[in-house]
XYZ file of C-alpha atoms in Angstrom:
348
model
C 1.812 -18.895 -11.152
C 3.687 -21.952 -12.414
C 2.765 -23.831 -9.238
C -0.914 -23.085 -9.851
C -0.672 -24.355 -13.438
C 1.289 -27.484 -12.552
C -0.798 -28.505 -9.541
C -3.956 -28.371 -11.659
C -2.566 -30.198 -14.729
C -2.893 -27.130 -16.961
C 0.643 -27.106 -18.429
C -0.410 -28.316 -21.869
C -3.090 -25.667 -22.433
C -2.369 -22.704 -24.722
C -2.375 -19.712 -22.377
C -2.611 -15.970 -22.236
C -0.977 -14.296 -19.222
C -1.943 -10.762 -18.179
C -0.420 -8.885 -15.237
C -2.199 -5.722 -14.151
C -4.165 -5.753 -17.401
C -1.146 -6.070 -19.731
C -0.126 -9.163 -21.702
C 3.176 -10.751 -20.698
C 4.344 -12.120 -24.045
C 7.260 -14.278 -22.761
C 4.789 -16.265 -20.638
C 2.039 -16.383 -23.264
C 1.809 -19.331 -25.668
C -1.635 -18.594 -27.117
C -0.251 -16.126 -29.680
C 1.200 -19.058 -31.640
C -2.014 -21.079 -31.726
C -3.094 -22.352 -35.145
C -6.738 -22.738 -34.100
C -7.513 -19.106 -33.355
C -6.113 -15.704 -34.256
C -5.180 -13.010 -31.745
C -5.163 -9.283 -32.494
C -3.560 -7.201 -29.736
C -4.896 -3.907 -31.071
C -8.273 -4.734 -32.613
C -11.186 -2.558 -33.638
C -14.603 -3.028 -31.981
C -16.669 -5.680 -33.758
C -19.928 -4.005 -32.749
C -20.410 -0.374 -31.827
C -23.668 -1.282 -30.094
C -21.768 -2.837 -27.191
C -19.568 0.224 -26.785
C -22.744 2.271 -26.482
C -24.269 0.163 -23.704
C -25.572 2.335 -20.854
C -23.176 0.925 -18.276
C -20.987 3.135 -16.102
C -18.172 0.616 -15.622
C -18.153 -0.140 -19.348
C -17.726 3.587 -20.007
C -14.849 3.780 -17.517
C -13.231 0.803 -19.222
C -13.574 2.440 -22.645
C -11.859 5.580 -21.392
C -9.046 3.870 -19.481
C -8.255 0.712 -21.482
C -5.065 0.773 -23.561
C -6.191 -1.589 -26.326
C -8.858 -4.068 -27.356
C -7.549 -7.646 -27.545
C -9.470 -9.792 -30.014
C -9.636 -13.587 -30.231
C -11.264 -15.139 -33.298
C -12.028 -18.801 -33.946
C -12.316 -19.606 -37.629
C -15.312 -21.219 -39.281
C -15.729 -25.004 -38.745
C -12.911 -25.086 -36.165
C -12.825 -26.953 -32.857
C -10.378 -24.810 -30.922
C -10.241 -26.949 -27.775
C -9.493 -25.428 -24.362
C -7.406 -22.348 -23.632
C -6.208 -20.867 -20.335
C -6.474 -17.164 -19.449
C -4.492 -15.978 -16.407
C -5.371 -12.528 -15.076
C -2.968 -11.537 -12.301
C -3.181 -8.419 -10.187
C -0.232 -7.201 -8.114
C 0.794 -3.603 -7.268
C 4.460 -2.918 -7.923
C 4.758 -1.001 -4.642
C 2.592 -0.255 -1.613
C 0.236 2.000 -3.587
C -3.083 0.597 -4.887
C -3.482 0.353 -8.674
C -6.359 0.125 -11.174
C -6.451 -1.569 -14.571
C -9.161 -1.957 -17.218
C -8.505 -4.776 -19.726
C -10.882 -5.222 -22.678
C -11.301 -8.507 -24.554
C -13.318 -9.436 -27.635
C -14.216 -13.023 -28.558
C -15.616 -13.934 -31.981
C -16.623 -17.486 -32.875
C -17.422 -17.976 -36.554
C -20.032 -20.455 -37.816
C -19.837 -24.067 -36.565
C -16.860 -23.353 -34.295
C -16.299 -24.345 -30.659
C -14.082 -23.093 -27.842
C -13.685 -23.698 -24.111
C -12.108 -21.022 -21.880
C -10.769 -21.470 -18.356
C -10.054 -18.035 -16.883
C -8.329 -17.638 -13.506
C -8.349 -14.287 -11.707
C -5.869 -14.183 -8.829
C -3.650 -11.576 -7.182
C -1.933 -9.942 -4.240
C -2.281 -6.565 -2.536
C -4.867 -3.852 -3.117
C -6.049 -3.172 -6.646
C -9.145 -2.450 -8.732
C -9.729 -4.662 -11.779
C -12.439 -3.620 -14.253
C -12.420 -6.043 -17.239
C -14.942 -6.012 -20.086
C -15.529 -9.042 -22.317
C -17.397 -8.773 -25.611
C -18.536 -12.130 -27.009
C -20.074 -12.758 -30.450
C -21.275 -16.232 -31.356
C -22.161 -16.884 -34.997
C -24.570 -19.533 -36.280
C -24.206 -22.946 -34.606
C -21.099 -21.924 -32.652
C -20.517 -22.971 -29.037
C -18.536 -21.312 -26.247
C -17.996 -22.653 -22.741
C -16.598 -19.979 -20.399
C -15.457 -21.111 -16.933
C -14.372 -18.229 -14.707
C -12.606 -18.509 -11.327
C -12.503 -15.366 -9.160
C -10.091 -15.758 -6.246
C -8.088 -12.509 -6.056
C -6.488 -10.767 -3.099
C -8.762 -10.408 -0.015
C -8.183 -6.639 -0.252
C -8.972 -6.353 -3.965
C -11.922 -4.895 -5.832
C -13.225 -6.530 -8.997
C -15.983 -5.286 -11.311
C -16.503 -7.330 -14.450
C -18.839 -6.996 -17.445
C -19.809 -9.642 -20.009
C -21.669 -8.630 -23.183
C -22.776 -11.682 -25.173
C -24.655 -11.889 -28.498
C -25.931 -15.175 -29.891
C -26.901 -15.858 -33.504
C -29.096 -18.714 -34.729
C -28.484 -22.066 -32.976
C -25.535 -20.650 -31.014
C -24.848 -21.950 -27.506
C -23.237 -20.067 -24.618
C -22.419 -21.855 -21.373
C -20.837 -20.068 -18.415
C -19.788 -21.134 -14.933
C -18.532 -18.618 -12.383
C -17.041 -19.201 -8.927
C -16.296 -16.195 -6.703
C -14.166 -16.362 -3.543
C -12.075 -14.023 -1.392
C -12.444 -10.577 -3.028
C -13.248 -7.751 -0.647
C -15.745 -6.470 -3.207
C -16.749 -8.208 -6.437
C -19.420 -7.482 -9.015
C -20.019 -9.681 -12.043
C -22.497 -8.428 -14.619
C -23.599 -10.761 -17.425
C -25.598 -9.276 -20.321
C -26.855 -11.751 -22.926
C -28.894 -11.131 -26.071
C -30.411 -14.163 -27.797
C -30.793 -12.765 -31.302
C -31.187 -15.907 -33.412
C -33.753 -18.712 -33.271
C -32.925 -21.850 -31.276
C -30.037 -20.181 -29.453
C -29.310 -21.263 -25.871
C -27.653 -19.801 -22.781
C -26.825 -21.720 -19.586
C -25.431 -19.736 -16.643
C -24.433 -21.193 -13.290
C -22.524 -19.469 -10.490
C -21.302 -20.044 -6.941
C -20.413 -17.312 -4.452
C -18.465 -18.438 -1.350
C -17.967 -15.531 1.044
C -16.809 -14.946 4.624
C -15.572 -12.168 6.950
C -16.860 -8.836 5.535
C -16.680 -9.800 1.868
C -19.295 -8.556 -0.586
C -20.110 -10.137 -3.945
C -22.767 -9.184 -6.474
C -23.950 -11.117 -9.529
C -26.219 -9.169 -11.872
C -27.656 -10.744 -15.027
C -29.763 -9.341 -17.860
C -30.907 -11.872 -20.450
C -32.920 -10.555 -23.419
C -34.842 -12.968 -25.643
C -35.322 -11.359 -29.052
C -36.030 -14.455 -31.191
C -38.434 -17.429 -30.982
C -37.578 -20.924 -29.705
C -34.696 -19.808 -27.472
C -33.716 -21.177 -24.064
C -32.006 -19.568 -21.082
C -31.225 -21.065 -17.681
C -29.744 -19.357 -14.612
C -28.864 -20.854 -11.248
C -26.814 -18.846 -8.722
C -25.888 -20.430 -5.384
C -24.456 -18.551 -2.394
C -22.634 -19.838 0.684
C -22.363 -16.973 3.153
C -20.678 -17.016 6.556
C -19.607 -14.495 9.220
C -20.620 -10.950 8.130
C -20.472 -11.463 4.375
C -23.049 -10.074 1.952
C -24.242 -11.668 -1.255
C -26.351 -10.092 -4.000
C -28.187 -11.578 -6.941
C -30.062 -9.332 -9.359
C -31.423 -11.293 -12.288
C -33.671 -10.134 -15.090
C -35.104 -12.018 -18.049
C -36.801 -9.938 -20.737
C -38.870 -11.728 -23.390
C -39.713 -9.523 -26.390
C -43.085 -9.783 -28.130
C -41.665 -11.658 -31.131
C -39.834 -14.210 -28.937
C -42.594 -16.827 -28.850
C -41.865 -20.372 -27.599
C -39.265 -19.026 -25.161
C -38.143 -21.296 -22.325
C -36.485 -19.364 -19.482
C -35.688 -20.418 -15.918
C -34.033 -18.411 -13.159
C -33.120 -19.610 -9.652
C -31.179 -18.207 -6.702
C -30.389 -20.428 -3.702
C -28.581 -19.282 -0.581
C -27.081 -21.152 2.371
C -26.529 -18.926 5.425
C -23.890 -20.246 7.833
C -24.068 -17.257 10.166
C -26.751 -15.097 11.755
C -24.840 -12.005 10.617
C -24.588 -12.988 6.930
C -26.934 -11.220 4.505
C -28.377 -11.999 1.093
C -30.180 -9.590 -1.213
C -31.953 -11.380 -4.044
C -34.172 -10.060 -6.825
C -35.088 -12.463 -9.644
C -37.261 -10.707 -12.209
C -39.260 -11.551 -15.345
C -40.418 -9.056 -17.969
C -42.542 -10.878 -20.553
C -44.281 -9.418 -23.614
C -44.811 -12.658 -25.565
C -47.822 -14.924 -24.978
C -46.598 -18.450 -25.735
C -43.710 -18.895 -23.301
C -42.552 -21.101 -20.440
C -40.813 -18.956 -17.817
C -40.146 -19.368 -14.103
C -38.079 -17.754 -11.377
C -37.553 -18.196 -7.658
C -35.317 -17.715 -4.636
C -34.725 -19.800 -1.515
C -32.759 -18.963 1.641
C -31.974 -21.320 4.520
C -29.460 -22.772 6.951
C -27.977 -26.259 7.287
C -30.477 -28.941 8.239
C -29.983 -29.919 11.911
C -31.370 -33.401 11.322
C -28.900 -34.063 8.511
C -26.043 -32.808 10.690
C -27.199 -35.067 13.526
C -27.379 -38.065 11.194
C -23.815 -37.579 9.933
C -22.479 -37.012 13.446
C -24.263 -40.150 14.654
C -22.109 -42.064 12.153
C -18.961 -40.813 13.864
C -18.255 -37.836 11.582
C -17.010 -34.774 13.525
C -19.133 -31.643 13.355
C -16.748 -29.576 11.139
C -16.543 -32.363 8.568
C -20.300 -32.989 8.658
C -20.866 -29.287 8.076
C -18.416 -29.307 5.153
C -20.079 -32.353 3.562
C -23.498 -30.699 3.577
C -22.057 -27.418 2.346
C -20.295 -29.089 -0.566
C -23.404 -31.096 -1.436
C -25.292 -27.808 -1.772
C -23.066 -26.503 -4.571
C -21.325 -29.500 -6.166
C -24.226 -30.033 -8.563
C -23.340 -26.811 -10.365
C -19.820 -28.101 -11.068
C -21.187 -31.392 -12.407
C -22.655 -29.489 -15.353
C -19.224 -28.281 -16.525
C -18.407 -30.065 -19.788
C -14.668 -29.396 -19.976
C -12.915 -32.140 -17.929
C -9.900 -29.990 -16.993
C -12.128 -27.150 -15.801
C -14.350 -29.542 -13.839
C -11.314 -31.050 -12.108
C -9.968 -27.594 -11.279
C -13.191 -26.354 -9.670
C -13.686 -29.558 -7.703
C -10.220 -29.097 -6.196
C -11.114 -25.559 -5.113
C -14.390 -26.542 -3.501
C -12.673 -28.077 -0.458
C -13.698 -31.583 -1.472
C -10.623 -33.051 0.204
C -12.734 -33.725 3.300
C -15.097 -35.873 1.268
C -12.201 -37.761 -0.298
C -10.643 -38.456 3.094
C -13.667 -40.179 4.592
């Protein structure tokens, strides 16, 4: 763990360390932060989230030990914090854990989160994150999923935005045998904004699913989704995206895209972008594209003396690096660039 933090220049960040869903206080420095408060046994901020019709959320409610709450005070710039979620069975037997987190940003507050999910052995991790953004607050949530190749991860995000609130999320998934990330966002206040970008990089027999459900309930709101998949060998990727625009949500601007690069004839992608619109004055679009590497571009790079594996890597990185460019937090952007195998580009 310390090697991971040091190699990525993350030593100075306030951090929360969880092992198998439980906080390790001796390794956690976030509890002493003056910019946000932490309650290790909090009460639910909104019962409506606990009542969401979601099977994995119900399992989490039954099995979780406590609700951990993080609150950023009004008019506070809380900077960047590091969340480390580690999974590791204590013996040869598989384990399951169900952590539950609640984030509350008061008016005019900002926070950036870098969350790393890593592990060893066979385990099932089922976290739930409840996020409440008050008026004119801003949260950037960068999530790295790179657990054990034999692990199972099912994650739920429930996000509510008030007037002029902004929620920005980036998600990179690698390695897990089975992963499912579900992002549920409700834009409740006027001029609120949600930007969601994700990358799934899968190989062997790995399976990863990203499911989103964005609900526009107020006028003049914006949502953007772009999920990119790089699939090789016999991996399977899934994107299920839905944008619902309620009748009162006039002047909505919503865009949804799914792009997939297949590096193998055996790889599979299942994609289903969906719009459900009841308002009349909106600007909404969705689409999906699937393809392989361009042979002409490969030939051009190889004609310049670049070996085939490196040429393939350059084109693959070019397909997804744009998503990382949109990350605002410099430490998070540096971290994700390092884990996108860009060393080949740097060595040319």
